[in-house]
Amino acid sequence: MQQRGAPGGRGCALSPVLCVLFFQGVYIVLSLEINADAHVRGYVGEKVKLRCTFKSTSDVTDKLTIDWTYRPPGSSRTESIFHYQSFQYPTTAGTFRDRIFWVGNVYKGDASISISSPTLKDNGTFSCAVKNPPDVHHNIPLTELTVTERGLATMLSSVAFLSVLVFIPSAVVVVLLLVRMGRQAAGLNKKSKAGYKKSSIEVSDDTDQEENDTCMTRLCVRCAECMVSPRQSLCCLSVSLSR
């Protein structure tokens, strides 16, 4: 969900990039618009991205500046955690020291940052401000970050997904192998009932075939026992189909 803030809490009346605000009796033309996610959920210890994009009617120059600020829950105090002007200047003090990283691209209208190793103390409100002279009037979107511990249900879901990723290819390989072996057995039964006798060449070919089937069986059994990776299971599957 994106949030589009505005000075004085008034909304835009025209296009997304060029809009007009009526603020304290004066019409203000916004030629710079900033968008950010209103709510972001993160997990303790897992890097989280705070997305911020902007649209400007002017070309990006070395005068463009980006400022990220943070306000703790229930507090009116704000602190600067990141500044950009041609180069990146993450904060060197406070709780976010050495944990703020630039992941944006000003030439693509991206002013996003990320927070490494987030904790429960990082919960709060973040704001992204962009100025690209002469475009300096802009809205101010706010992002509420909520950091929580990963629940047991989430971890079990991840484990279940990985298990399915491994078991399904292995199961398919085993089923195909059983079907193939059943067809071979049925063919041998028909030949034996008809009194068919094999030549010396066919006997030699059958010996080679049995050796190949033995190797194939061993490989697929390993797939079924989840002793190989999903990629190897798929490889085994492709070999079975080609035979």
CSV table of C-alpha atoms in Angstrom, one decimal:
chain,number,residue,atom,x,y,z
A,1,MET,CA,0.0,0.0,0.0
A,2,GLN,CA,1.4,3.3,-1.0
A,3,GLN,CA,1.0,6.6,0.8
A,4,ARG,CA,1.1,10.0,-0.7
A,5,GLY,CA,1.4,12.8,1.9
A,6,ALA,CA,1.1,16.5,1.3
A,7,PRO,CA,2.0,19.7,3.1
A,8,GLY,CA,-0.6,20.7,5.6
A,9,GLY,CA,-2.4,17.3,5.1
A,10,ARG,CA,-4.2,18.5,1.9
A,11,GLY,CA,-4.4,16.2,-1.1
A,12,CYS,CA,-3.4,16.7,-4.8
A,13,ALA,CA,-6.1,17.8,-7.2
A,14,LEU,CA,-4.5,17.2,-10.5
A,15,SER,CA,-2.0,14.8,-12.1
A,16,PRO,CA,0.4,12.6,-10.0
A,17,VAL,CA,3.5,14.5,-11.0
A,18,LEU,CA,2.2,18.0,-11.4
A,19,CYS,CA,-0.5,18.8,-8.8
A,20,VAL,CA,-1.9,21.9,-7.2
A,21,LEU,CA,-2.5,22.3,-3.5
A,22,PHE,CA,-4.4,25.0,-1.7
A,23,PHE,CA,-2.5,25.6,1.5
A,24,GLN,CA,-3.2,28.5,3.8
A,25,GLY,CA,-4.8,30.6,1.1
A,26,VAL,CA,-2.0,30.1,-1.4
A,27,TYR,CA,-1.9,27.7,-4.4
A,28,ILE,CA,1.3,25.7,-4.4
A,29,VAL,CA,2.5,23.8,-7.5
A,30,LEU,CA,4.1,20.4,-6.8
A,31,SER,CA,6.5,19.4,-9.5
A,32,LEU,CA,8.0,16.6,-7.3
A,33,GLU,CA,6.0,13.7,-5.9
A,34,ILE,CA,7.2,11.1,-3.5
A,35,ASN,CA,5.7,7.7,-2.9
A,36,ALA,CA,6.4,5.2,-0.1
A,37,ASP,CA,4.8,2.2,1.6
A,38,ALA,CA,2.5,3.3,4.4
A,39,HIS,CA,3.2,0.1,6.4
A,40,VAL,CA,6.2,-2.2,6.3
A,41,ARG,CA,6.6,-5.5,8.3
A,42,GLY,CA,10.0,-6.8,9.2
A,43,TYR,CA,11.4,-9.6,11.2
A,44,VAL,CA,14.1,-9.6,13.8
A,45,GLY,CA,17.5,-10.2,12.3
A,46,GLU,CA,16.3,-10.1,8.7
A,47,LYS,CA,17.1,-7.2,6.4
A,48,VAL,CA,14.1,-5.0,5.6
A,49,LYS,CA,13.7,-2.6,2.8
A,50,LEU,CA,12.0,0.8,3.1
A,51,ARG,CA,10.8,1.7,-0.3
A,52,CYS,CA,10.7,5.3,-1.5
A,53,THR,CA,10.3,6.5,-5.1
A,54,PHE,CA,9.9,10.0,-6.6
A,55,LYS,CA,8.9,11.7,-9.8
A,56,SER,CA,10.3,15.0,-10.8
A,57,THR,CA,9.7,17.3,-13.8
A,58,SER,CA,13.4,18.4,-13.7
A,59,ASP,CA,16.4,16.3,-14.6
A,60,VAL,CA,18.4,14.8,-11.8
A,61,THR,CA,21.6,16.8,-10.9
A,62,ASP,CA,24.2,16.8,-8.2
A,63,LYS,CA,22.0,19.2,-6.3
A,64,LEU,CA,19.4,16.4,-5.6
A,65,THR,CA,19.2,15.5,-2.0
A,66,ILE,CA,17.5,12.7,-0.1
A,67,ASP,CA,16.9,12.6,3.6
A,68,TRP,CA,15.5,9.8,5.7
A,69,THR,CA,14.4,10.5,9.3
A,70,TYR,CA,13.1,8.3,12.1
A,71,ARG,CA,10.7,9.0,14.9
A,72,PRO,CA,10.2,6.4,17.8
A,73,PRO,CA,6.7,5.3,18.7
A,74,GLY,CA,4.9,7.9,21.0
A,75,SER,CA,7.6,10.5,20.5
A,76,SER,CA,7.8,13.8,18.8
A,77,ARG,CA,11.6,13.6,18.5
A,78,THR,CA,13.0,12.8,15.1
A,79,GLU,CA,16.5,11.9,14.1
A,80,SER,CA,18.3,11.9,10.8
A,81,ILE,CA,19.4,8.4,9.7
A,82,PHE,CA,20.5,8.9,6.1
A,83,HIS,CA,21.5,11.7,3.8
A,84,TYR,CA,22.3,11.6,0.1
A,85,GLN,CA,23.8,14.2,-2.2
A,86,SER,CA,25.9,12.6,-5.0
A,87,PHE,CA,27.3,10.3,-2.3
A,88,GLN,CA,25.7,8.2,0.5
A,89,TYR,CA,25.9,9.4,4.1
A,90,PRO,CA,24.3,6.9,6.5
A,91,THR,CA,24.2,7.8,10.1
A,92,THR,CA,27.3,7.2,12.2
A,93,ALA,CA,25.6,7.5,15.6
A,94,GLY,CA,22.6,6.2,17.4
A,95,THR,CA,20.8,2.8,17.2
A,96,PHE,CA,21.0,2.7,13.4
A,97,ARG,CA,24.7,3.1,13.2
A,98,ASP,CA,26.3,0.9,10.5
A,99,ARG,CA,22.9,-0.6,9.8
A,100,ILE,CA,21.5,1.7,7.1
A,101,PHE,CA,22.3,0.8,3.5
A,102,TRP,CA,21.5,2.6,0.2
A,103,VAL,CA,19.6,0.4,-2.3
A,104,GLY,CA,18.2,3.1,-4.5
A,105,ASN,CA,19.0,4.7,-7.8
A,106,VAL,CA,18.3,8.4,-8.2
A,107,TYR,CA,18.4,8.2,-12.0
A,108,LYS,CA,15.5,5.7,-11.8
A,109,GLY,CA,13.6,7.7,-9.3
A,110,ASP,CA,14.4,5.3,-6.5
A,111,ALA,CA,15.4,6.6,-3.0
A,112,SER,CA,15.0,3.4,-1.1
A,113,ILE,CA,17.2,2.2,1.9
A,114,SER,CA,17.4,-1.0,3.8
A,115,ILE,CA,18.0,-1.7,7.5
A,116,SER,CA,20.2,-4.7,8.4
A,117,SER,CA,19.6,-6.8,11.6
A,118,PRO,CA,16.4,-5.0,12.6
A,119,THR,CA,15.3,-5.3,16.2
A,120,LEU,CA,12.1,-4.6,18.1
A,121,LYS,CA,13.5,-1.2,19.1
A,122,ASP,CA,13.5,-0.2,15.4
A,123,ASN,CA,9.7,0.1,15.4
A,124,GLY,CA,8.5,3.6,14.5
A,125,THR,CA,7.8,6.1,11.8
A,126,PHE,CA,10.2,6.8,8.9
A,127,SER,CA,10.0,9.6,6.4
A,128,CYS,CA,11.6,10.1,3.0
A,129,ALA,CA,12.2,13.6,1.7
A,130,VAL,CA,13.6,14.4,-1.8
A,131,LYS,CA,14.6,17.7,-3.2
A,132,ASN,CA,15.6,18.2,-6.8
A,133,PRO,CA,16.1,22.0,-7.4
A,134,PRO,CA,14.3,23.8,-8.7
A,135,ASP,CA,11.7,21.1,-7.7
A,136,VAL,CA,11.6,21.6,-3.9
A,137,HIS,CA,7.9,21.5,-3.0
A,138,HIS,CA,6.8,18.0,-2.4
A,139,ASN,CA,4.6,15.7,-0.3
A,140,ILE,CA,5.9,13.9,2.7
A,141,PRO,CA,4.9,10.3,2.9
A,142,LEU,CA,5.4,8.4,6.2
A,143,THR,CA,6.2,4.7,6.6
A,144,GLU,CA,5.3,2.8,9.8
A,145,LEU,CA,7.8,0.0,10.4
A,146,THR,CA,6.7,-3.0,12.5
A,147,VAL,CA,9.4,-5.5,13.5
A,148,THR,CA,8.3,-8.8,15.1
A,149,GLU,CA,9.7,-12.2,15.9
A,150,ARG,CA,9.1,-14.8,13.3
A,151,GLY,CA,6.3,-17.1,14.6
A,152,LEU,CA,6.4,-20.9,14.8
A,153,ALA,CA,3.7,-21.1,12.0
A,154,THR,CA,5.9,-19.0,9.6
A,155,MET,CA,8.9,-21.2,10.2
A,156,LEU,CA,6.9,-24.4,9.8
A,157,SER,CA,5.5,-23.0,6.5
A,158,SER,CA,9.0,-22.5,5.2
A,159,VAL,CA,10.0,-26.0,6.2
A,160,ALA,CA,6.9,-27.5,4.6
A,161,PHE,CA,7.6,-25.6,1.4
A,162,LEU,CA,11.2,-27.0,1.2
A,163,SER,CA,10.0,-30.5,1.9
A,164,VAL,CA,7.4,-30.3,-0.9
A,165,LEU,CA,10.1,-29.0,-3.2
A,166,VAL,CA,12.2,-32.1,-2.5
A,167,PHE,CA,9.6,-34.8,-2.2
A,168,ILE,CA,7.5,-34.1,-5.3
A,169,PRO,CA,10.3,-34.6,-7.9
A,170,SER,CA,11.5,-37.7,-6.1
A,171,ALA,CA,8.0,-39.1,-6.0
A,172,VAL,CA,7.4,-38.5,-9.7
A,173,VAL,CA,10.7,-40.2,-10.5
A,174,VAL,CA,9.8,-43.3,-8.4
A,175,VAL,CA,6.3,-43.6,-10.0
A,176,LEU,CA,7.7,-43.3,-13.5
A,177,LEU,CA,10.3,-46.0,-12.6
A,178,LEU,CA,7.6,-48.4,-11.3
A,179,VAL,CA,5.4,-47.8,-14.4
A,180,ARG,CA,8.4,-48.5,-16.7
A,181,MET,CA,9.4,-51.7,-14.8
A,182,GLY,CA,5.7,-52.8,-14.9
A,183,ARG,CA,5.6,-52.4,-18.6
A,184,GLN,CA,8.9,-54.4,-19.0
A,185,ALA,CA,7.5,-57.2,-16.8
A,186,ALA,CA,4.3,-57.4,-18.8
A,187,GLY,CA,6.3,-57.5,-22.1
A,188,LEU,CA,8.5,-60.4,-20.7
A,189,ASN,CA,5.4,-62.3,-19.6
A,190,LYS,CA,3.8,-62.0,-23.1
A,191,LYS,CA,7.0,-63.3,-24.7
A,192,SER,CA,7.4,-66.2,-22.3
A,193,LYS,CA,3.8,-67.3,-22.9
A,194,ALA,CA,4.3,-67.2,-26.7
A,195,GLY,CA,7.4,-69.4,-26.4
A,196,TYR,CA,9.7,-66.7,-27.7
A,197,LYS,CA,13.4,-67.5,-27.5
A,198,LYS,CA,16.1,-64.8,-27.4
A,199,SER,CA,19.1,-64.8,-29.7
A,200,SER,CA,22.6,-64.4,-28.3
A,201,ILE,CA,22.6,-60.7,-29.4
A,202,GLU,CA,19.3,-60.0,-27.6
A,203,VAL,CA,20.6,-61.8,-24.5
A,204,SER,CA,23.7,-59.5,-24.5
A,205,ASP,CA,21.4,-56.4,-25.0
A,206,ASP,CA,19.2,-57.5,-22.1
A,207,THR,CA,22.3,-57.9,-19.9
A,208,ASP,CA,23.3,-54.3,-20.6
A,209,GLN,CA,19.7,-53.2,-20.1
A,210,GLU,CA,19.6,-54.8,-16.7
A,211,GLU,CA,22.8,-53.2,-15.7
A,212,ASN,CA,21.4,-49.8,-16.8
A,213,ASP,CA,18.2,-50.4,-15.0
A,214,THR,CA,20.1,-51.3,-11.8
A,215,CYS,CA,22.0,-48.1,-11.9
A,216,MET,CA,18.8,-46.2,-12.7
A,217,THR,CA,17.0,-47.9,-9.8
A,218,ARG,CA,19.8,-47.0,-7.3
A,219,LEU,CA,19.7,-43.4,-8.4
A,220,CYS,CA,16.0,-43.1,-8.1
A,221,VAL,CA,16.0,-44.8,-4.7
A,222,ARG,CA,18.4,-42.1,-3.6
A,223,CYS,CA,16.0,-39.5,-5.0
A,224,ALA,CA,13.1,-41.1,-3.1
A,225,GLU,CA,15.1,-41.1,0.2
A,226,CYS,CA,15.7,-37.3,-0.3
A,227,MET,CA,19.5,-37.9,-0.4
A,228,VAL,CA,19.8,-35.7,-3.5
A,229,SER,CA,18.8,-32.2,-4.3
A,230,PRO,CA,15.6,-31.3,-6.2
A,231,ARG,CA,17.7,-30.4,-9.2
A,232,GLN,CA,19.2,-33.9,-9.3
A,233,SER,CA,15.7,-35.4,-8.9
A,234,LEU,CA,14.6,-33.4,-11.9
A,235,CYS,CA,17.7,-34.6,-13.8
A,236,CYS,CA,16.7,-38.2,-12.9
A,237,LEU,CA,13.2,-37.5,-14.1
A,238,SER,CA,14.4,-36.3,-17.5
A,239,VAL,CA,16.6,-39.4,-17.9
A,240,SER,CA,13.6,-41.6,-17.1
A,241,LEU,CA,11.5,-39.9,-19.7
A,242,SER,CA,14.2,-40.1,-22.4
A,243,ARG,CA,14.6,-43.8,-22.0
